Structures are given as C-alpha cells and as structure tokens.
Short mmCIF file of N, CA and C and ligand atoms in Angstrom, two decimals:
data_model
loop_
_atom_site.label_atom_id
_atom_site.label_comp_id
_atom_site.label_asym_id
_atom_site.label_seq_id
_atom_site.Cartn_x
_atom_site.Cartn_y
_atom_site.Cartn_z
N UNK Y 1 246.79 148.16 -9.31
CA UNK Y 1 246.40 149.07 -8.23
C UNK Y 1 247.01 150.44 -8.48
N UNK Y 2 246.38 151.43 -7.93
CA UNK Y 2 246.85 152.79 -8.12
C UNK Y 2 246.51 153.64 -6.91
N UNK Y 3 247.38 154.61 -6.65
CA UNK Y 3 247.10 155.56 -5.58
C UNK Y 3 246.20 156.64 -6.16
N UNK Y 4 245.06 156.85 -5.55
CA UNK Y 4 244.12 157.85 -6.05
C UNK Y 4 244.29 159.17 -5.31
N UNK Y 5 243.79 160.23 -5.93
CA UNK Y 5 243.90 161.58 -5.39
C UNK Y 5 242.89 161.76 -4.26
N UNK Y 6 243.36 162.32 -3.15
CA UNK Y 6 242.47 162.57 -2.00
C UNK Y 6 241.67 163.87 -2.21
N UNK Y 7 240.40 163.81 -1.87
CA UNK Y 7 239.54 164.99 -1.92
C UNK Y 7 239.64 165.69 -0.57
N UNK Y 8 239.91 166.99 -0.59
CA UNK Y 8 240.11 167.73 0.66
C UNK Y 8 238.89 168.52 1.10
N UNK Y 9 238.83 168.76 2.41
CA UNK Y 9 237.78 169.57 3.01
C UNK Y 9 237.68 170.89 2.26
N UNK Y 10 236.47 171.33 2.00
CA UNK Y 10 236.26 172.53 1.19
C UNK Y 10 235.65 172.14 -0.13
N UNK Y 11 235.90 170.89 -0.54
CA UNK Y 11 235.29 170.36 -1.76
C UNK Y 11 233.88 169.87 -1.39
N UNK Y 12 232.89 170.37 -2.09
CA UNK Y 12 231.49 170.05 -1.79
C UNK Y 12 231.17 168.56 -1.84
N UNK Y 13 231.99 167.84 -2.59
CA UNK Y 13 231.76 166.39 -2.72
C UNK Y 13 231.72 165.70 -1.35
N UNK Y 14 232.59 166.16 -0.44
CA UNK Y 14 232.67 165.55 0.89
C UNK Y 14 231.40 165.75 1.71
N UNK Y 15 230.53 166.66 1.27
CA UNK Y 15 229.29 166.96 1.98
C UNK Y 15 228.09 166.21 1.40
N UNK Y 16 228.35 165.46 0.35
CA UNK Y 16 227.26 164.72 -0.30
C UNK Y 16 227.07 163.35 0.34
N UNK Y 17 225.84 162.84 0.20
CA UNK Y 17 225.51 161.51 0.72
C UNK Y 17 225.89 160.48 -0.34
N UNK Y 18 226.64 159.47 0.08
CA UNK Y 18 227.04 158.42 -0.85
C UNK Y 18 225.89 157.44 -1.09
N UNK Y 19 225.88 156.85 -2.28
CA UNK Y 19 224.80 155.92 -2.66
C UNK Y 19 225.21 154.47 -2.40
N UNK Y 20 224.22 153.62 -2.08
CA UNK Y 20 224.55 152.21 -1.83
C UNK Y 20 225.16 151.54 -3.06
N UNK Y 21 226.00 150.56 -2.80
CA UNK Y 21 226.59 149.76 -3.87
C UNK Y 21 225.56 148.70 -4.27
N UNK Y 22 225.34 148.57 -5.58
CA UNK Y 22 224.40 147.55 -6.07
C UNK Y 22 225.15 146.44 -6.77
N UNK Y 23 226.21 146.80 -7.47
CA UNK Y 23 226.96 145.81 -8.25
C UNK Y 23 228.28 145.47 -7.58
N UNK Y 24 228.43 144.21 -7.22
CA UNK Y 24 229.68 143.74 -6.62
C UNK Y 24 230.54 143.20 -7.76
N UNK Y 25 231.14 144.13 -8.47
CA UNK Y 25 231.81 143.78 -9.73
C UNK Y 25 233.31 144.15 -9.73
N UNK Y 26 233.91 144.08 -10.89
CA UNK Y 26 235.34 144.39 -11.02
C UNK Y 26 235.67 145.82 -10.63
N UNK Y 27 234.73 146.74 -10.91
CA UNK Y 27 234.97 148.14 -10.56
C UNK Y 27 235.09 148.29 -9.04
N UNK Y 28 234.28 147.53 -8.32
CA UNK Y 28 234.33 147.59 -6.85
C UNK Y 28 235.66 147.01 -6.36
N UNK Y 29 236.08 145.89 -6.95
CA UNK Y 29 237.38 145.29 -6.59
C UNK Y 29 238.50 146.31 -6.78
N UNK Y 30 238.47 146.99 -7.92
CA UNK Y 30 239.52 147.95 -8.24
C UNK Y 30 239.48 149.13 -7.27
N UNK Y 31 238.27 149.59 -6.98
CA UNK Y 31 238.11 150.71 -6.05
C UNK Y 31 238.70 150.33 -4.68
N UNK Y 32 238.33 149.15 -4.19
CA UNK Y 32 238.81 148.70 -2.87
C UNK Y 32 240.33 148.54 -2.84
N UNK Y 33 240.88 147.96 -3.89
CA UNK Y 33 242.34 147.77 -3.94
C UNK Y 33 243.05 149.13 -3.97
N UNK Y 34 242.50 150.06 -4.76
CA UNK Y 34 243.09 151.39 -4.84
C UNK Y 34 242.95 152.15 -3.52
N UNK Y 35 241.82 151.97 -2.87
CA UNK Y 35 241.61 152.65 -1.59
C UNK Y 35 242.63 152.17 -0.56
N UNK Y 36 242.89 150.86 -0.54
CA UNK Y 36 243.86 150.33 0.42
C UNK Y 36 245.25 150.89 0.14
N UNK Y 37 245.62 150.91 -1.13
CA UNK Y 37 246.94 151.45 -1.50
C UNK Y 37 247.03 152.94 -1.15
N UNK Y 38 245.96 153.66 -1.40
CA UNK Y 38 245.93 155.10 -1.13
C UNK Y 38 246.02 155.36 0.38
N UNK Y 39 245.29 154.57 1.16
CA UNK Y 39 245.32 154.72 2.62
C UNK Y 39 246.74 154.45 3.15
N UNK Y 40 247.36 153.37 2.67
CA UNK Y 40 248.71 153.04 3.12
C UNK Y 40 249.72 154.11 2.72
N UNK Y 41 249.58 154.63 1.52
CA UNK Y 41 250.52 155.65 1.03
C UNK Y 41 250.43 156.92 1.86
N UNK Y 42 249.26 157.12 2.51
CA UNK Y 42 249.05 158.33 3.31
C UNK Y 42 249.05 158.06 4.81
N UNK Y 43 249.45 156.85 5.20
CA UNK Y 43 249.49 156.47 6.62
C UNK Y 43 248.14 156.65 7.34
N UNK Y 44 247.07 156.32 6.65
CA UNK Y 44 245.75 156.45 7.26
C UNK Y 44 245.32 155.18 7.96
N UNK Y 45 244.28 155.31 8.80
CA UNK Y 45 243.71 154.15 9.49
C UNK Y 45 242.36 153.78 8.90
N UNK Y 46 241.90 154.61 7.98
CA UNK Y 46 240.61 154.35 7.36
C UNK Y 46 240.41 155.27 6.19
N UNK Y 47 239.50 154.89 5.32
CA UNK Y 47 239.22 155.72 4.15
C UNK Y 47 237.82 155.40 3.64
N UNK Y 48 237.12 156.44 3.23
CA UNK Y 48 235.80 156.26 2.63
C UNK Y 48 235.93 156.59 1.13
N UNK Y 49 235.10 155.93 0.32
CA UNK Y 49 235.22 156.09 -1.14
C UNK Y 49 235.08 157.55 -1.58
N UNK Y 50 234.23 158.30 -0.88
CA UNK Y 50 234.04 159.71 -1.26
C UNK Y 50 235.36 160.48 -1.18
N UNK Y 51 236.27 160.03 -0.31
CA UNK Y 51 237.56 160.71 -0.16
C UNK Y 51 238.47 160.52 -1.37
N UNK Y 52 238.10 159.57 -2.24
CA UNK Y 52 238.83 159.46 -3.50
C UNK Y 52 237.87 159.79 -4.66
N UNK Y 53 236.79 160.51 -4.32
CA UNK Y 53 235.90 161.03 -5.34
C UNK Y 53 234.80 160.11 -5.83
N UNK Y 54 234.56 159.01 -5.10
CA UNK Y 54 233.53 158.06 -5.53
C UNK Y 54 232.40 158.06 -4.50
N UNK Y 55 231.22 158.49 -4.91
CA UNK Y 55 230.09 158.62 -3.98
C UNK Y 55 229.34 157.30 -3.80
N UNK Y 56 230.06 156.31 -3.30
CA UNK Y 56 229.46 155.01 -3.01
C UNK Y 56 229.71 154.64 -1.56
N UNK Y 57 228.81 153.83 -0.99
CA UNK Y 57 228.93 153.48 0.43
C UNK Y 57 229.95 152.35 0.63
N UNK Y 58 231.21 152.76 0.54
CA UNK Y 58 232.33 151.84 0.66
C UNK Y 58 233.35 152.45 1.60
N UNK Y 59 233.75 151.72 2.64
CA UNK Y 59 234.82 152.20 3.52
C UNK Y 59 235.78 151.07 3.84
N UNK Y 60 237.00 151.46 4.17
CA UNK Y 60 237.97 150.50 4.67
C UNK Y 60 238.49 151.02 6.01
N UNK Y 61 238.81 150.08 6.89
CA UNK Y 61 239.31 150.44 8.22
C UNK Y 61 240.46 149.51 8.56
N UNK Y 62 241.53 150.08 9.09
CA UNK Y 62 242.64 149.25 9.55
C UNK Y 62 243.03 149.76 10.94
N UNK Y 63 242.64 148.99 11.96
CA UNK Y 63 242.90 149.40 13.34
C UNK Y 63 242.89 148.16 14.22
N UNK Y 64 243.59 148.24 15.35
CA UNK Y 64 243.68 147.12 16.30
C UNK Y 64 244.16 145.84 15.60
N UNK Y 65 244.99 145.97 14.58
CA UNK Y 65 245.51 144.80 13.88
C UNK Y 65 244.50 144.13 12.95
N UNK Y 66 243.40 144.81 12.68
CA UNK Y 66 242.38 144.25 11.79
C UNK Y 66 242.23 145.14 10.57
N UNK Y 67 242.09 144.53 9.41
CA UNK Y 67 241.76 145.28 8.19
C UNK Y 67 240.41 144.80 7.70
N UNK Y 68 239.48 145.71 7.50
CA UNK Y 68 238.17 145.30 6.98
C UNK Y 68 237.70 146.22 5.86
N UNK Y 69 236.98 145.59 4.95
CA UNK Y 69 236.31 146.32 3.87
C UNK Y 69 234.82 146.25 4.18
N UNK Y 70 234.18 147.39 4.27
CA UNK Y 70 232.76 147.45 4.61
C UNK Y 70 231.98 148.08 3.45
N UNK Y 71 231.12 147.28 2.84
CA UNK Y 71 230.29 147.79 1.75
C UNK Y 71 228.87 147.98 2.30
N UNK Y 72 228.27 149.13 2.03
CA UNK Y 72 226.94 149.48 2.57
C UNK Y 72 226.87 149.24 4.08
N UNK Y 73 227.82 149.77 4.83
CA UNK Y 73 227.86 149.52 6.28
C UNK Y 73 226.71 150.17 7.03
N UNK Y 74 226.31 149.51 8.09
CA UNK Y 74 225.25 150.03 8.94
C UNK Y 74 225.65 149.73 10.39
N UNK Y 75 225.79 150.76 11.19
CA UNK Y 75 226.12 150.55 12.60
C UNK Y 75 224.85 150.10 13.31
N UNK Y 76 224.90 148.90 13.90
CA UNK Y 76 223.70 148.34 14.50
C UNK Y 76 223.70 148.39 16.02
N UNK Y 77 224.89 148.59 16.63
CA UNK Y 77 224.95 148.66 18.08
C UNK Y 77 226.14 149.50 18.52
N UNK Y 78 225.93 150.38 19.47
CA UNK Y 78 227.03 151.16 20.06
C UNK Y 78 226.97 151.02 21.57
N UNK Y 79 228.14 150.96 22.19
CA UNK Y 79 228.20 150.83 23.65
C UNK Y 79 229.33 151.70 24.20
N UNK Y 80 229.08 152.28 25.35
CA UNK Y 80 230.12 153.02 26.05
C UNK Y 80 230.48 154.32 25.37
N UNK Y 81 231.60 154.89 25.86
CA UNK Y 81 232.01 156.20 25.39
C UNK Y 81 233.52 156.27 25.45
N UNK Y 82 234.12 156.96 24.50
CA UNK Y 82 235.57 157.09 24.47
C UNK Y 82 235.91 158.43 23.84
N UNK Y 83 236.81 159.16 24.50
CA UNK Y 83 237.23 160.44 23.92
C UNK Y 83 238.70 160.33 23.57
N UNK Y 84 239.02 160.58 22.31
CA UNK Y 84 240.42 160.49 21.88
C UNK Y 84 240.62 161.39 20.66
N UNK Y 85 241.89 161.53 20.29
CA UNK Y 85 242.24 162.42 19.19
C UNK Y 85 242.01 161.74 17.85
N UNK Y 86 241.48 162.51 16.93
CA UNK Y 86 241.17 162.01 15.60
C UNK Y 86 241.76 162.91 14.54
N UNK Y 87 241.97 162.34 13.38
CA UNK Y 87 242.40 163.12 12.24
C UNK Y 87 241.72 162.56 11.01
N UNK Y 88 241.97 163.19 9.87
CA UNK Y 88 241.32 162.73 8.64
C UNK Y 88 242.21 163.10 7.46
N UNK Y 89 242.40 162.18 6.54
CA UNK Y 89 243.25 162.47 5.38
C UNK Y 89 242.70 163.62 4.54
N UNK Y 90 241.40 163.88 4.66
CA UNK Y 90 240.79 164.98 3.91
C UNK Y 90 240.87 166.32 4.65
N UNK Y 91 241.38 166.26 5.89
CA UNK Y 91 241.51 167.48 6.71
C UNK Y 91 242.95 167.56 7.19
N UNK Y 92 243.88 167.82 6.28
CA UNK Y 92 245.31 167.78 6.65
C UNK Y 92 245.69 168.88 7.63
N UNK Y 93 246.64 168.56 8.50
CA UNK Y 93 247.18 169.56 9.41
C UNK Y 93 246.31 169.88 10.60
N UNK Y 94 245.33 169.03 10.92
CA UNK Y 94 244.47 169.30 12.07
C UNK Y 94 244.11 167.99 12.75
N UNK Y 95 244.15 167.99 14.08
CA UNK Y 95 243.71 166.85 14.88
C UNK Y 95 242.89 167.41 16.02
N UNK Y 96 241.91 166.66 16.45
CA UNK Y 96 241.10 167.15 17.55
C UNK Y 96 240.40 165.99 18.26
N UNK Y 97 239.99 166.26 19.49
CA UNK Y 97 239.33 165.22 20.28
C UNK Y 97 237.85 165.10 19.90
N UNK Y 98 237.44 163.84 19.79
CA UNK Y 98 236.05 163.56 19.45
C UNK Y 98 235.53 162.47 20.38
N UNK Y 99 234.29 162.65 20.82
CA UNK Y 99 233.64 161.63 21.63
C UNK Y 99 232.98 160.61 20.70
N UNK Y 100 233.34 159.36 20.92
CA UNK Y 100 232.77 158.27 20.09
C UNK Y 100 232.36 157.13 21.01
N UNK Y 101 231.57 156.19 20.51
CA UNK Y 101 231.28 154.99 21.31
C UNK Y 101 232.56 154.17 21.52
N UNK Y 102 232.61 153.44 22.65
CA UNK Y 102 233.79 152.60 22.92
C UNK Y 102 233.74 151.31 22.11
N UNK Y 103 232.53 150.80 21.93
CA UNK Y 103 232.39 149.55 21.18
C UNK Y 103 231.29 149.71 20.14
N UNK Y 104 231.57 149.22 18.94
CA UNK Y 104 230.62 149.36 17.84
C UNK Y 104 230.45 148.02 17.13
N UNK Y 105 229.21 147.71 16.82
CA UNK Y 105 228.94 146.55 15.96
C UNK Y 105 228.40 147.07 14.64
N UNK Y 106 229.02 146.63 13.57
CA UNK Y 106 228.63 147.10 12.24
C UNK Y 106 228.28 145.92 11.35
N UNK Y 107 227.22 146.12 10.58
CA UNK Y 107 226.74 145.12 9.63
C UNK Y 107 227.13 145.63 8.25
N UNK Y 108 227.64 144.77 7.39
CA UNK Y 108 228.05 145.24 6.07
C UNK Y 108 228.10 144.06 5.11
N UNK Y 109 228.49 144.33 3.87
CA UNK Y 109 228.74 143.27 2.89
C UNK Y 109 230.22 143.28 2.57
N UNK Y 110 230.75 142.12 2.23
CA UNK Y 110 232.14 142.09 1.78
C UNK Y 110 232.17 142.34 0.26
N UNK Y 111 233.34 142.34 -0.34
CA UNK Y 111 233.46 142.70 -1.76
C UNK Y 111 232.79 141.70 -2.69
N UNK Y 112 232.47 140.53 -2.15
CA UNK Y 112 231.80 139.52 -2.98
C UNK Y 112 230.28 139.56 -2.80
N UNK Y 113 229.82 140.46 -1.92
CA UNK Y 113 228.38 140.61 -1.71
C UNK Y 113 227.83 139.77 -0.58
N UNK Y 114 228.72 139.17 0.23
CA UNK Y 114 228.26 138.37 1.37
C UNK Y 114 228.11 139.25 2.62
N UNK Y 115 226.97 139.13 3.30
CA UNK Y 115 226.76 139.93 4.51
C UNK Y 115 227.56 139.40 5.69
N UNK Y 116 228.03 140.29 6.55
CA UNK Y 116 228.71 139.89 7.77
C UNK Y 116 228.54 140.98 8.82
N UNK Y 117 228.93 140.65 10.03
CA UNK Y 117 228.81 141.59 11.13
C UNK Y 117 230.12 141.54 11.91
N UNK Y 118 230.59 142.68 12.36
CA UNK Y 118 231.84 142.69 13.12
C UNK Y 118 231.73 143.69 14.27
N UNK Y 119 232.32 143.31 15.41
CA UNK Y 119 232.32 144.19 16.58
C UNK Y 119 233.76 144.55 16.91
N UNK Y 120 234.00 145.81 17.21
CA UNK Y 120 235.35 146.23 17.57
C UNK Y 120 235.29 147.34 18.60
N UNK Y 121 236.42 147.52 19.29
CA UNK Y 121 236.49 148.50 20.36
C UNK Y 121 237.52 149.59 20.06
N UNK Y 122 237.43 150.65 20.88
CA UNK Y 122 238.43 151.73 20.88
C UNK Y 122 238.71 152.27 19.46
N UNK Y 123 239.94 152.12 18.96
CA UNK Y 123 240.30 152.73 17.67
C UNK Y 123 239.51 152.15 16.51
N UNK Y 124 239.25 150.86 16.60
CA UNK Y 124 238.46 150.23 15.53
C UNK Y 124 237.06 150.85 15.50
N UNK Y 125 236.45 150.96 16.68
CA UNK Y 125 235.11 151.55 16.78
C UNK Y 125 235.13 153.00 16.29
N UNK Y 126 236.16 153.73 16.71
CA UNK Y 126 236.32 155.13 16.32
C UNK Y 126 236.42 155.27 14.80
N UNK Y 127 237.25 154.44 14.20
CA UNK Y 127 237.44 154.50 12.74
C UNK Y 127 236.16 154.16 12.00
N UNK Y 128 235.46 153.14 12.47
CA UNK Y 128 234.21 152.76 11.80
C UNK Y 128 233.23 153.94 11.83
N UNK Y 129 233.08 154.57 13.01
CA UNK Y 129 232.16 155.71 13.12
C UNK Y 129 232.58 156.86 12.22
N UNK Y 130 233.88 157.15 12.22
CA UNK Y 130 234.41 158.25 11.42
C UNK Y 130 234.15 158.00 9.92
N UNK Y 131 234.43 156.79 9.47
CA UNK Y 131 234.28 156.47 8.03
C UNK Y 131 232.81 156.41 7.62
N UNK Y 132 231.97 155.85 8.49
CA UNK Y 132 230.53 155.77 8.16
C UNK Y 132 229.95 157.20 8.10
N UNK Y 133 230.42 158.10 8.97
CA UNK Y 133 230.00 159.51 8.89
C UNK Y 133 230.30 160.10 7.51
N UNK Y 134 231.47 159.77 6.96
CA UNK Y 134 231.85 160.29 5.63
C UNK Y 134 230.77 159.95 4.59
N UNK Y 135 230.16 158.79 4.73
CA UNK Y 135 229.17 158.35 3.74
C UNK Y 135 227.91 159.21 3.77
N UNK Y 136 227.74 159.91 4.89
CA UNK Y 136 226.59 160.80 5.02
C UNK Y 136 226.99 162.27 4.95
N UNK Y 137 228.20 162.53 4.47
CA UNK Y 137 228.65 163.91 4.30
C UNK Y 137 229.08 164.59 5.59
N UNK Y 138 229.34 163.79 6.62
CA UNK Y 138 229.73 164.35 7.93
C UNK Y 138 231.24 164.21 8.13
N UNK Y 139 231.87 165.29 8.56
CA UNK Y 139 233.30 165.26 8.87
C UNK Y 139 233.50 165.35 10.38
N UNK Y 140 234.62 164.81 10.86
CA UNK Y 140 234.82 164.81 12.32
C UNK Y 140 234.93 166.22 12.88
N UNK Y 141 235.35 167.18 12.07
CA UNK Y 141 235.45 168.57 12.55
C UNK Y 141 234.07 169.17 12.80
N UNK Y 142 233.01 168.50 12.36
CA UNK Y 142 231.65 168.97 12.66
C UNK Y 142 231.31 168.71 14.13
N UNK Y 143 232.00 167.72 14.74
CA UNK Y 143 231.61 167.32 16.08
C UNK Y 143 232.78 167.29 17.07
N UNK Y 144 233.96 167.75 16.67
CA UNK Y 144 235.12 167.66 17.56
C UNK Y 144 235.12 168.79 18.59
N UNK Y 145 235.89 168.59 19.68
CA UNK Y 145 235.87 169.50 20.83
C UNK Y 145 236.27 170.94 20.51
N UNK Y 146 237.34 171.08 19.71
CA UNK Y 146 237.85 172.43 19.41
C UNK Y 146 237.65 172.79 17.95
N UNK Y 147 236.48 172.46 17.46
CA UNK Y 147 236.21 172.66 16.03
C UNK Y 147 236.35 174.13 15.60
N UNK Y 148 236.13 175.05 16.56
CA UNK Y 148 236.23 176.48 16.21
C UNK Y 148 237.67 176.86 15.85
N UNK Y 149 238.64 176.02 16.28
CA UNK Y 149 240.05 176.32 15.98
C UNK Y 149 240.45 175.86 14.59
N UNK Y 150 239.59 175.08 13.97
CA UNK Y 150 239.94 174.58 12.63
C UNK Y 150 239.89 175.69 11.60
N UNK Y 151 240.97 175.77 10.82
CA UNK Y 151 241.01 176.70 9.69
C UNK Y 151 241.49 175.95 8.48
N UNK Y 152 240.70 175.98 7.45
CA UNK Y 152 241.10 175.32 6.21
C UNK Y 152 242.36 176.00 5.68
N UNK Y 153 243.24 175.20 5.13
CA UNK Y 153 244.47 175.75 4.57
C UNK Y 153 244.11 176.74 3.46
N UNK Y 154 244.67 177.94 3.56
CA UNK Y 154 244.46 178.94 2.52
C UNK Y 154 243.16 179.72 2.70
N UNK Y 155 242.46 179.45 3.82
CA UNK Y 155 241.18 180.13 4.05
C UNK Y 155 241.40 181.44 4.79
NI1 NI H 1 238.16 160.98 7.40
#
C-alpha cells in the first residue's frame, strides 16, 4: 500500500467526468487499498479516485462507523434534507455548509464485481453524495452556502 498524492482544486482533472470501471482486477485492489491509506493519512471521511489522479468511478466512504468501497456507484433514492458543514481534501483550508439529502440509497459494485445496495443517513449520506459528485467533476464549493468566500490558495 502507498499514500498517493492528492489532486487540489484548480487542477482541471477534478472537473473531468470519471469513466466506469470495467476490470475488477489487481490494479483496482491496489487503487482501493492506496485510497484507504491516503484517506486515513489525511483524516478524511471519503475519497474519490480522481482525487488521487485516477479518472475511474471509484469512491470510498467512512462515516457513522461504516467503511464502504463503491465501484460505479449510482444513487437510486434520496430522502429528506440536511444542512451541515462539509470539507474536501482537494479544497484545503475551507469548510462550508451544504444542503444534502438526509438519507441516501446507493447501488454499487464491490471490489470483486458483486453488486450491492446500501442505505445510510446524515454523514454517511452526505459523504456518498459528495464523493459521487467528484465522479462527475462537481466540487462541494459549487453548491455550498458561502461559495463566494472561497479563495484558492495562492489565487
Ligand atoms: Ni471531496
């Protein structure tokens, strides 16, 4: 396992759409293991593959005492509303409030290629939405309450 370099806001890569995973192979295992190590090293609650420079639809989420790996995730149901503070490892030094669903059901594949579905609330739901947005080139600062206050470091 290895800690990979985080891609920061301002890098065009973060605005690209990630491609579906087709091969559930050793490279995917390695990517997932590295993503987990990288997330832990940075005290994150979630990470999308694009944040370590890989444009594939792979995310990990660790919230509410659950750790999940979601390959080709698809949010199939959202319920309720929740407003809370969010941050992103790719947007250092900024936090802001974002409105998200309170409960989310997501369909995905595990690292072995088996389909599954999981439902989670509050932070888990928030993290899933945030990470799935990354796969479509969307950052939370695009939709947060005080987005006009965001200034990229060195900008
Ligand atoms: Ni993020």
